[in-house]
Coordinates of C-alpha atoms in Angstrom, one line a residue:
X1 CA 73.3 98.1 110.6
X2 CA 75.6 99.8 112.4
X3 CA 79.2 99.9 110.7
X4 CA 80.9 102.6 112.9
X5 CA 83.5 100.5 114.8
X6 CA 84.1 98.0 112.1
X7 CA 84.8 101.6 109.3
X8 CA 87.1 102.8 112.1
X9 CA 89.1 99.7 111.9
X10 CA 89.1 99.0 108.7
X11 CA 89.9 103.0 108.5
X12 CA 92.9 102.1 110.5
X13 CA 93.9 99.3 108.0
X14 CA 94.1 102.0 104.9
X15 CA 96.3 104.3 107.1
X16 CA 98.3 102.0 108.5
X17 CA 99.4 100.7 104.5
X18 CA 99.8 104.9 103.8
X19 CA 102.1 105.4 106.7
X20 CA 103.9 102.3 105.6
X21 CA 104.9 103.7 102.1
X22 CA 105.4 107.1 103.1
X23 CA 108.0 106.0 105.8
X24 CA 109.8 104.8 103.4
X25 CA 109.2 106.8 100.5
X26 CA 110.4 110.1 102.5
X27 CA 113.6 107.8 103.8
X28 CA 114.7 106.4 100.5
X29 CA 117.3 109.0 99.6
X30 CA 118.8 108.0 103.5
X31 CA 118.7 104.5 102.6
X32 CA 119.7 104.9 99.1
X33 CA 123.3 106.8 100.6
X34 CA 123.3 103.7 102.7
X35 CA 123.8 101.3 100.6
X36 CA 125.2 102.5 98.1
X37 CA 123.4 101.6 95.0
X38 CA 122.9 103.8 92.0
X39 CA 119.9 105.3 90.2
X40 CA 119.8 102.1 88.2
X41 CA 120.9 99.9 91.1
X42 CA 117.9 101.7 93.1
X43 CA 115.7 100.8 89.8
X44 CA 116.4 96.5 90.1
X45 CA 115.7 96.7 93.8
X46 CA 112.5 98.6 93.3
X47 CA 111.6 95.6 90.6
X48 CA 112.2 93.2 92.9
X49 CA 109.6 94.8 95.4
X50 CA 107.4 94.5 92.3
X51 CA 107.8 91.1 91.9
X52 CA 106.8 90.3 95.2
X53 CA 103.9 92.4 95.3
X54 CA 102.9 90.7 91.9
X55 CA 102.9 87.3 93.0
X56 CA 101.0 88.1 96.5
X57 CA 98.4 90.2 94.5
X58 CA 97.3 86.8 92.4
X59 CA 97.8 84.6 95.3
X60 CA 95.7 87.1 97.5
X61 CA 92.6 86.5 95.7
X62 CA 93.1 82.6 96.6
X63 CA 93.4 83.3 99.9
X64 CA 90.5 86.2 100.2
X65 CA 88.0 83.1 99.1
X66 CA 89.2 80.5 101.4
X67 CA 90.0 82.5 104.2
X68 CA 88.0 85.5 104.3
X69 CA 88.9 89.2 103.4
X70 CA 88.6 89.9 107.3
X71 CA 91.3 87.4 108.2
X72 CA 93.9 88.0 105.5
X73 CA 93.3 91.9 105.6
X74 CA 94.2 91.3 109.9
X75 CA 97.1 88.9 109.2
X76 CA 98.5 90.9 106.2
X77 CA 98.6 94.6 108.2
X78 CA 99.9 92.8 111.3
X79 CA 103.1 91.5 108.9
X80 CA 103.6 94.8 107.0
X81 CA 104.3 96.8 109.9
X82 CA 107.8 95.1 110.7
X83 CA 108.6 94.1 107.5
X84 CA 109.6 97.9 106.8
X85 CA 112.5 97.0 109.4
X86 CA 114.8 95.4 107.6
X87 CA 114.7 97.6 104.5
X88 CA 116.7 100.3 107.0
X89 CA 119.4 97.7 107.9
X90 CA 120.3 96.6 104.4
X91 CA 123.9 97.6 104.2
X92 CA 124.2 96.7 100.1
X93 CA 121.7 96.1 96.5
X94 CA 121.5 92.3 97.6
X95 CA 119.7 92.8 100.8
X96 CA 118.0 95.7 100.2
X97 CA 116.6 94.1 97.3
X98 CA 115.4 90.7 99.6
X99 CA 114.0 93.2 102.1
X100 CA 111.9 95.2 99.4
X101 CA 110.9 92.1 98.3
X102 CA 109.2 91.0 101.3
X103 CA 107.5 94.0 101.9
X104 CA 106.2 93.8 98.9
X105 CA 104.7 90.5 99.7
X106 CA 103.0 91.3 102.6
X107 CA 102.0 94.9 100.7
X108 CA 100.1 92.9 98.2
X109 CA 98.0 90.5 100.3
X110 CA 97.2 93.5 102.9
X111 CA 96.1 95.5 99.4
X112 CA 93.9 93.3 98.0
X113 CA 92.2 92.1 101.4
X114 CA 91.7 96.0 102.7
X115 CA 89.7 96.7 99.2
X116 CA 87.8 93.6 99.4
X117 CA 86.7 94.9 102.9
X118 CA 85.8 98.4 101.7
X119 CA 83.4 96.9 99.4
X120 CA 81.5 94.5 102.0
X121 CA 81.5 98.0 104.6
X122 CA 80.0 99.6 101.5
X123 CA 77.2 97.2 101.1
X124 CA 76.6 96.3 104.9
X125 CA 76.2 100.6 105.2
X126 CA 74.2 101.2 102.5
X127 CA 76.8 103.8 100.6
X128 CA 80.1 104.0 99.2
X129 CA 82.8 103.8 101.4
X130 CA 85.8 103.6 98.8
X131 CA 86.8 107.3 98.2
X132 CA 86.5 108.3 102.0
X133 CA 89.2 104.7 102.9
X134 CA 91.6 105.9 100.4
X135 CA 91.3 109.4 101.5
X136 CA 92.6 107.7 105.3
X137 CA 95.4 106.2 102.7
X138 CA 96.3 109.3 102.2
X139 CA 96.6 111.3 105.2
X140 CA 98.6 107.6 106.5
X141 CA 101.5 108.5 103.3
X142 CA 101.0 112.2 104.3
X143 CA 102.0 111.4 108.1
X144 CA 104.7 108.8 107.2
X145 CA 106.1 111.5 104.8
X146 CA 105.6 114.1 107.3
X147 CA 107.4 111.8 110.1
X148 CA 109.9 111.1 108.0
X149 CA 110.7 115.1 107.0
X150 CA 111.4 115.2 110.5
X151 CA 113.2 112.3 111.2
X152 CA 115.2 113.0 108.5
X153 CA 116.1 116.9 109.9
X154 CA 117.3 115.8 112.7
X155 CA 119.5 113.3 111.5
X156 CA 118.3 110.4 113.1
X157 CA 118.8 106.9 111.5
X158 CA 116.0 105.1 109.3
X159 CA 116.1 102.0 111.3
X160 CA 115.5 104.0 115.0
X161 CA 112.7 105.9 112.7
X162 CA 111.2 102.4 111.1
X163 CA 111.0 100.5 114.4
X164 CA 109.1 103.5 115.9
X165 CA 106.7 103.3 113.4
X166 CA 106.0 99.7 113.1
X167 CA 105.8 99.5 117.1
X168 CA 103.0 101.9 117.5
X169 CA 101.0 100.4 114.2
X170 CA 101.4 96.8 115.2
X171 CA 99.8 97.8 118.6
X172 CA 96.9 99.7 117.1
X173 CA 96.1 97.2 114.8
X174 CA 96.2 94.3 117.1
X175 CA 93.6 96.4 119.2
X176 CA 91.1 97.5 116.2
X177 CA 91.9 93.8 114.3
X178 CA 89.1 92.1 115.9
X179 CA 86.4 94.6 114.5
X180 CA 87.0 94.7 110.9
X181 CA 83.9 93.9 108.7
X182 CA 82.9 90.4 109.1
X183 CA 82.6 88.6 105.4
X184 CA 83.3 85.1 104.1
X185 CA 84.2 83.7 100.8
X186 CA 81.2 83.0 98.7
X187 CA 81.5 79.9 96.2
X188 CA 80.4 80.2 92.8
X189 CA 76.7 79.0 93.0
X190 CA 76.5 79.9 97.1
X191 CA 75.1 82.4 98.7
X192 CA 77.5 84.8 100.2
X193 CA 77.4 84.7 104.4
X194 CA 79.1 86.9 106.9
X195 CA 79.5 86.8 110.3
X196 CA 77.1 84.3 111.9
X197 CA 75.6 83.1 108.4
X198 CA 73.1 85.4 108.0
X199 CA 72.9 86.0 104.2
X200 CA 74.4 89.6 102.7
X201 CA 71.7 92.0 101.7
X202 CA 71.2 93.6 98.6
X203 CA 71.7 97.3 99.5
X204 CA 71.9 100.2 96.7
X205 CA 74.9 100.8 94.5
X206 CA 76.4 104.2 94.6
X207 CA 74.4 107.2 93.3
X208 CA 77.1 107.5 90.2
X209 CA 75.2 104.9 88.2
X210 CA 71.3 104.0 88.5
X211 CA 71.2 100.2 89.3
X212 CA 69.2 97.8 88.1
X213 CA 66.2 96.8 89.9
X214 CA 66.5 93.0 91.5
X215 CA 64.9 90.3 89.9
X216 CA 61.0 89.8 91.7
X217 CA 61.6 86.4 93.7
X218 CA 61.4 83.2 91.3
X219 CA 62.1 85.0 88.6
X220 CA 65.3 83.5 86.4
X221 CA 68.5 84.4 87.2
X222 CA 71.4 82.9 84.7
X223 CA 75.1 84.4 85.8
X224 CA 77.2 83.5 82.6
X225 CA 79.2 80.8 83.2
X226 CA 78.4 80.1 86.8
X227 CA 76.3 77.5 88.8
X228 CA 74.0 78.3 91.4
X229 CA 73.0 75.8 94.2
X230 CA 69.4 74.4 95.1
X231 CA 69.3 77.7 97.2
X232 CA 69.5 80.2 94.7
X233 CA 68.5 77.7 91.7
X234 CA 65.2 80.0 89.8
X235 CA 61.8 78.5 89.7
X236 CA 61.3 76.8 86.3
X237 CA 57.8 74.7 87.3
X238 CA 60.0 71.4 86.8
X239 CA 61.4 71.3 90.6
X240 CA 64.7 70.4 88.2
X241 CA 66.3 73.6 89.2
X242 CA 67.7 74.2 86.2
X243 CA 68.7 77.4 84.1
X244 CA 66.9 78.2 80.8
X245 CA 69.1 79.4 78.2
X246 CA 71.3 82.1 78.3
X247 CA 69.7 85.3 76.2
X248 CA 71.8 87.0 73.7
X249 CA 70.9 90.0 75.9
X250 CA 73.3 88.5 78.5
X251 CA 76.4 86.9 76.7
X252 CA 76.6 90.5 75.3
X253 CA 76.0 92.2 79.0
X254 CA 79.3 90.0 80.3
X255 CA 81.1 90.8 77.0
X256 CA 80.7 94.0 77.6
X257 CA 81.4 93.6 81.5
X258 CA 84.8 92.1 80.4
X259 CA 85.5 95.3 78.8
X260 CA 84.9 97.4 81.2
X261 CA 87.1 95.2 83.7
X262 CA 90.0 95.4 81.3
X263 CA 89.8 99.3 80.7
X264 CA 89.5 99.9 84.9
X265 CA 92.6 97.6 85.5
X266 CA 94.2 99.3 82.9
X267 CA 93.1 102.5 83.8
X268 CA 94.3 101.5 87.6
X269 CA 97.4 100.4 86.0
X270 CA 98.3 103.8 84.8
X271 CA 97.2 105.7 87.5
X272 CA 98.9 103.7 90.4
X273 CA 102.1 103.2 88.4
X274 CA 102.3 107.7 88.7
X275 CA 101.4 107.4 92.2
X276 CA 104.2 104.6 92.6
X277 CA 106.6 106.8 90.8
X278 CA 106.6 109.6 92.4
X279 CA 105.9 108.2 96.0
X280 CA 109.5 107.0 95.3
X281 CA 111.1 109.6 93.2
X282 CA 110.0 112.8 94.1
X283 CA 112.4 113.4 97.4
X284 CA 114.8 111.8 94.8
X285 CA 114.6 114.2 92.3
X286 CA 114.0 117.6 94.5
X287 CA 117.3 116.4 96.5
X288 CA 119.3 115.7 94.0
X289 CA 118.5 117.3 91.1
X290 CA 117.1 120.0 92.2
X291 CA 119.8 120.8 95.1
X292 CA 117.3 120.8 98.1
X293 CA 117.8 119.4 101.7
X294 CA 116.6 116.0 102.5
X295 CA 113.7 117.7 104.7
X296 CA 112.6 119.3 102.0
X297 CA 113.2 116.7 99.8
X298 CA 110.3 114.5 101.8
X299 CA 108.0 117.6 101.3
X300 CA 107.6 116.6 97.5
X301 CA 105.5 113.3 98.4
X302 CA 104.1 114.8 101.8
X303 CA 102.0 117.9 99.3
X304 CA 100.9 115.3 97.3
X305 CA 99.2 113.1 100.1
X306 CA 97.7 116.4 101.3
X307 CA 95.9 117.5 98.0
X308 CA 94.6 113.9 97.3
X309 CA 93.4 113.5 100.8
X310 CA 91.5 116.8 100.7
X311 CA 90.0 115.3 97.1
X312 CA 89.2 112.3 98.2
X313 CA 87.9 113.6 101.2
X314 CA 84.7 114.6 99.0
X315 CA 85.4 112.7 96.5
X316 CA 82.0 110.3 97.1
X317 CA 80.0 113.9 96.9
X318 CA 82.1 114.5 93.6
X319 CA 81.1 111.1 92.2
X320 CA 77.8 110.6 93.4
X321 CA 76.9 114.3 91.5
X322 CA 78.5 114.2 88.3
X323 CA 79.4 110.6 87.7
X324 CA 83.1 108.6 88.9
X325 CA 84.8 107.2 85.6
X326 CA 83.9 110.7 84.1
X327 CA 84.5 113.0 87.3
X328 CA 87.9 111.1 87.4
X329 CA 89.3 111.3 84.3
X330 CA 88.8 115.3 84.3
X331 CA 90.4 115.4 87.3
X332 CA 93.0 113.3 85.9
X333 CA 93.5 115.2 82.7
X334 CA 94.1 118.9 84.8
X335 CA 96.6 117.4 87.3
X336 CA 98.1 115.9 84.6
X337 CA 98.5 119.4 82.5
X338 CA 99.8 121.1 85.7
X339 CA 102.3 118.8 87.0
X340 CA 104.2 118.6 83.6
X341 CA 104.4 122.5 83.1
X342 CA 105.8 122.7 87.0
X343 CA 108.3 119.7 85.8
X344 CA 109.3 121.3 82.7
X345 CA 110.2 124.9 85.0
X346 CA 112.8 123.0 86.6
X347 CA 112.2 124.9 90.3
X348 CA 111.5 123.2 93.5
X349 CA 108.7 125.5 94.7
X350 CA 106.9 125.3 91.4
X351 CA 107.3 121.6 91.5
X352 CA 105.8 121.2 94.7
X353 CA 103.3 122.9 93.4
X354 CA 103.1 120.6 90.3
X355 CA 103.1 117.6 93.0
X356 CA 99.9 119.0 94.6
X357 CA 98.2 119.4 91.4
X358 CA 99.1 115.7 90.4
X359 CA 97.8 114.6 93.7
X360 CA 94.3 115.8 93.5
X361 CA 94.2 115.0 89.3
X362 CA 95.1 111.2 91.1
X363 CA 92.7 111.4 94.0
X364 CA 89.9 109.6 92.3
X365 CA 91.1 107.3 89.7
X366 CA 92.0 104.4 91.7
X367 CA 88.9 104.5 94.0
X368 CA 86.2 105.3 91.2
X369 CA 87.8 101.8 88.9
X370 CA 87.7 99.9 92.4
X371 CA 84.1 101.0 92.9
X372 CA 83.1 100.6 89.6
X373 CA 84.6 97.1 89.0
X374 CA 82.8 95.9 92.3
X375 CA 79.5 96.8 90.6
X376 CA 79.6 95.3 87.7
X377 CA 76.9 92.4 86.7
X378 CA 78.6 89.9 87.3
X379 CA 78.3 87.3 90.6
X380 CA 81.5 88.1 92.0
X381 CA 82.6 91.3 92.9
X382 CA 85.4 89.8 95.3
X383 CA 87.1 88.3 92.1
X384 CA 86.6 91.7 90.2
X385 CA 87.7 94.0 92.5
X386 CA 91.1 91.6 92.8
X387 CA 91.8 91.7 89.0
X388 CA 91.8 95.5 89.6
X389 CA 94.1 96.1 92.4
X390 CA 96.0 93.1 91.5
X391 CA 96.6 94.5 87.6
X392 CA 96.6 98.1 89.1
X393 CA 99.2 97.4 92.0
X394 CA 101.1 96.2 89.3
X395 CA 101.7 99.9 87.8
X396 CA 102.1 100.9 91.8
X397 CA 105.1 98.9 91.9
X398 CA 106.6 98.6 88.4
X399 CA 106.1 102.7 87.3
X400 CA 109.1 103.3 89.9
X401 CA 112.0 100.9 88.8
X402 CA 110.5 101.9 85.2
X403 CA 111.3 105.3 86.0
X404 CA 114.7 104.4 87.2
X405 CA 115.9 102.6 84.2
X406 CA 114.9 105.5 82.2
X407 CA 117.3 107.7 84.4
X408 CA 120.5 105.9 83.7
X409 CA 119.4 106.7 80.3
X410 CA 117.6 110.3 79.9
X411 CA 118.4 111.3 83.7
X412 CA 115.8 111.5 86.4
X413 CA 114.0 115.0 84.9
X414 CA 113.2 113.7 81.8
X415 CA 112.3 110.4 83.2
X416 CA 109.6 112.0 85.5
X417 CA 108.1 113.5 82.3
X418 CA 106.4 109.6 82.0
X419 CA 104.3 110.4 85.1
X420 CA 101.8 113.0 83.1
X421 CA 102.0 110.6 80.4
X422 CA 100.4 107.7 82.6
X423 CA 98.1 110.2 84.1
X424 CA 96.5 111.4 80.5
X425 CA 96.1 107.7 79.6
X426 CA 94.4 107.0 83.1
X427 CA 92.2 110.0 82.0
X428 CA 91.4 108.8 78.6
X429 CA 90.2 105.1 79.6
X430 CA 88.1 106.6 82.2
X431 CA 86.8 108.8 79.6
X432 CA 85.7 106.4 76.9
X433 CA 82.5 104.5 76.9
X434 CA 83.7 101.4 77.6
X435 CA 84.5 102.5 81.2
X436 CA 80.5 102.9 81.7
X437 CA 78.7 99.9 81.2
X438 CA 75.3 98.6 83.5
X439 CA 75.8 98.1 87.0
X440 CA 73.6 96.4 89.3
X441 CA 74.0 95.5 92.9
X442 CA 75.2 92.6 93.5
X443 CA 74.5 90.0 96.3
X444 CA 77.3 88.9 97.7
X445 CA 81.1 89.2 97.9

């Protein structure tokens, strides 16, 4: 099947949400002398971006089965763009608090919806597709970073640099929109169609973990807790269509599949929450605690996209060689190690350096529990890979204001030193066994 045009939209998709937060990650320290607010006041707003972003994540997943991942990825990127607008007008906490709320909304939906797509361009190509999209991720907060370094140089306002930047997206996306990986919501019980109704093949998981052969045709299928239709229902020789029991062999399988869920939401949790923190506090801290210019200032997040892009530019290679949950949580581990000694130095070239090293630690974490989650052996990947980026999103948006109540109290240096904390947790879950159970393709999304 050819996938080229729909990878290049969907590619579009992940840099499009990249650009978005490093626009205005690399402006925050504008906007924050804009309005006014404090460290802590800066915190509360950031929350409230959370909130949103929480509620849209859950109510994402509702939509991604009625609707389609296709249509509310389309819909969701098309919103996002502007909705980075009004955070640049806000003259005060109150309305730059409504505005950061709505972008987190529309944040949330696009999130979930653009994973769930990575995982049906996975399957309809034959190979993982998830480190190589959030490499594009990348490069998009490495240009909005980069944009904004020299925006911000010049002097010229956030909101003439924001409606720029939500101009050109909305046009490129409304272009590329149309040819985003067809899919459909697949009922519990239903077999999963996309595009014209042709049912979704089985295609091989990705080389990390050996899959499971499929079950010979006839032969008894029994997803815990699920129902299948007269389509899908196994051949018992009674034409009843029903399921024999459930082995022992199984209930302890999706025991053991909720397990490994848990530990890869929490493991995305911790991860995303240092990516969310320093997206938003690293021009923060180099400009003002550090003394440096607000262009440099927006280098901080801008050599961080560029070492996790490189990473997760060969990050399927990586995985596919040595194993994700394990090849990630090394990774993890050393950017962790780094990026607290550069902290600790207290010099704005080391800690660039420090925020490089952090980026490529991060590079694979988020996409190796995404992937992983979406293999599981269960019957419903869409669902799994939603409790992930729903739970992990979470830290993406809560690590930040987190970060800035703990700066009213420590100040923002010592606060920062939570950020190789999260990462060595992220590295631990991946680590443990409980991150590795069976995978098996699965046979629809």
């Amino acid at each position: 099947m050819d996938v080229r045009r729909p990878r290049v939209a969907l590619t579009l998709v992940f840099l499009t949400g990249g650009v978005l937060f490093g626009t205005w990650a690399a402006r925050i320290p504008a906007v924050k002398d804009r309005t006014g607010v404090s460290d802590a006041g800066l915190g509360w707003c950031l929350w409230a971006m959370a909130a949103g972003a929480l509620s849209a994540k859950w109510a994402a997943g509702r939509l991604v089965t009625r609707y389609g991942s296709r249509a509310v990825c389309r819909t969701g990127v098309l919103l996002a763009c502007p909705a980075v607008i009004p955070m640049a007008v806000a003259d005060g906490p109150y309305s730059l608090a409504v505005a950061l709320t709505a972008f987190g909304v529309v944040l949330g939906v696009t999130d979930v919806a653009m994973n769930a797509q990575a995982l049906v361009l996975g399957r309809q190509a034959g190979r993982s597709a998830m480190s190589s999209l959030h490499a594009a991720y990348s490069v998009g907060g490495l240009t909005g970073a980069a944009t904004g370094a020299w925006f911000a140089a010049r002097g010229i306002a956030p909101v003439a640099h924001f409606t720029l930047v939500a101009a050109a997206l909305v046009t490129a996306n409304a272009v590329c929109g149309s040819r985003l990986p067809p899919s459909e919501p697949a009922p519990a019980g239903r077999v999963s169609r996309t595009g014209a109704g042709a049912p979704v093949p089985s295609v091989p998981s990705a080389p990390s973990v050996s899959p499971v052969p499929s079950a010979p045709c006839g032969a008894p299928t029994a997803p815990s807790g699920e129902r299948a239709s007269a389509a899908t229902a196994p051949a018992t020789g009674t034409g009843t269509g029903t399921h024999p029991p459930v082995p022992a062999a199984e209930s302890a399988g999706a025991a053991r599949d909720r397990m490994a869920l848990a530990v890869l939401a929490l493991a995305c949790l911790c991860g995303l929450a240092a990516e969310g923190a320093t997206a938003d506090w690293a021009a923060v801290h180099l400009h003002e605690d550090l003394g440096r210019s607000s262009g440099f200032a927006a280098l901080g997040y801008a050599v961080y996209c560029v070492a996790m892009a490189v990473a997760r530019l060969g990050g399927d290679r990586v995985t596919a060689r040595w194993g994700g949950p394990r090849s990630a949580a090394y990774g993890a581990a050393a950017g962790a190690v780094l990026f607290g000694a550069a902290l600790a130095t207290g010099q704005a070239t080391v800690t660039l350096a420090g925020f490089a090293a952090l980026g490529a630690g991060l590079s694979l974490v988020v996409p190796t529990a995404i992937e992983t989650a979406g293999r599981l052996r269960g019957q419903r990947p869409a669902r799994d890979v939603a409790v992930v980026t729903a739970i992990g999103g979470l830290g993406f948006l809560a690590g930040p204001p987190v970060i800035g109540s703990l700066a009213q109290v420590w100040g923002l240096p010592a606060a920062l030193t939570l950020v190789p904390l999260l990462t060595l947790a992220a590295a631990g879950l991946l680590y443990g066994p409980a991150a590795h159970p069976p995978t098996r393709p699965r046979r629809h999304t």
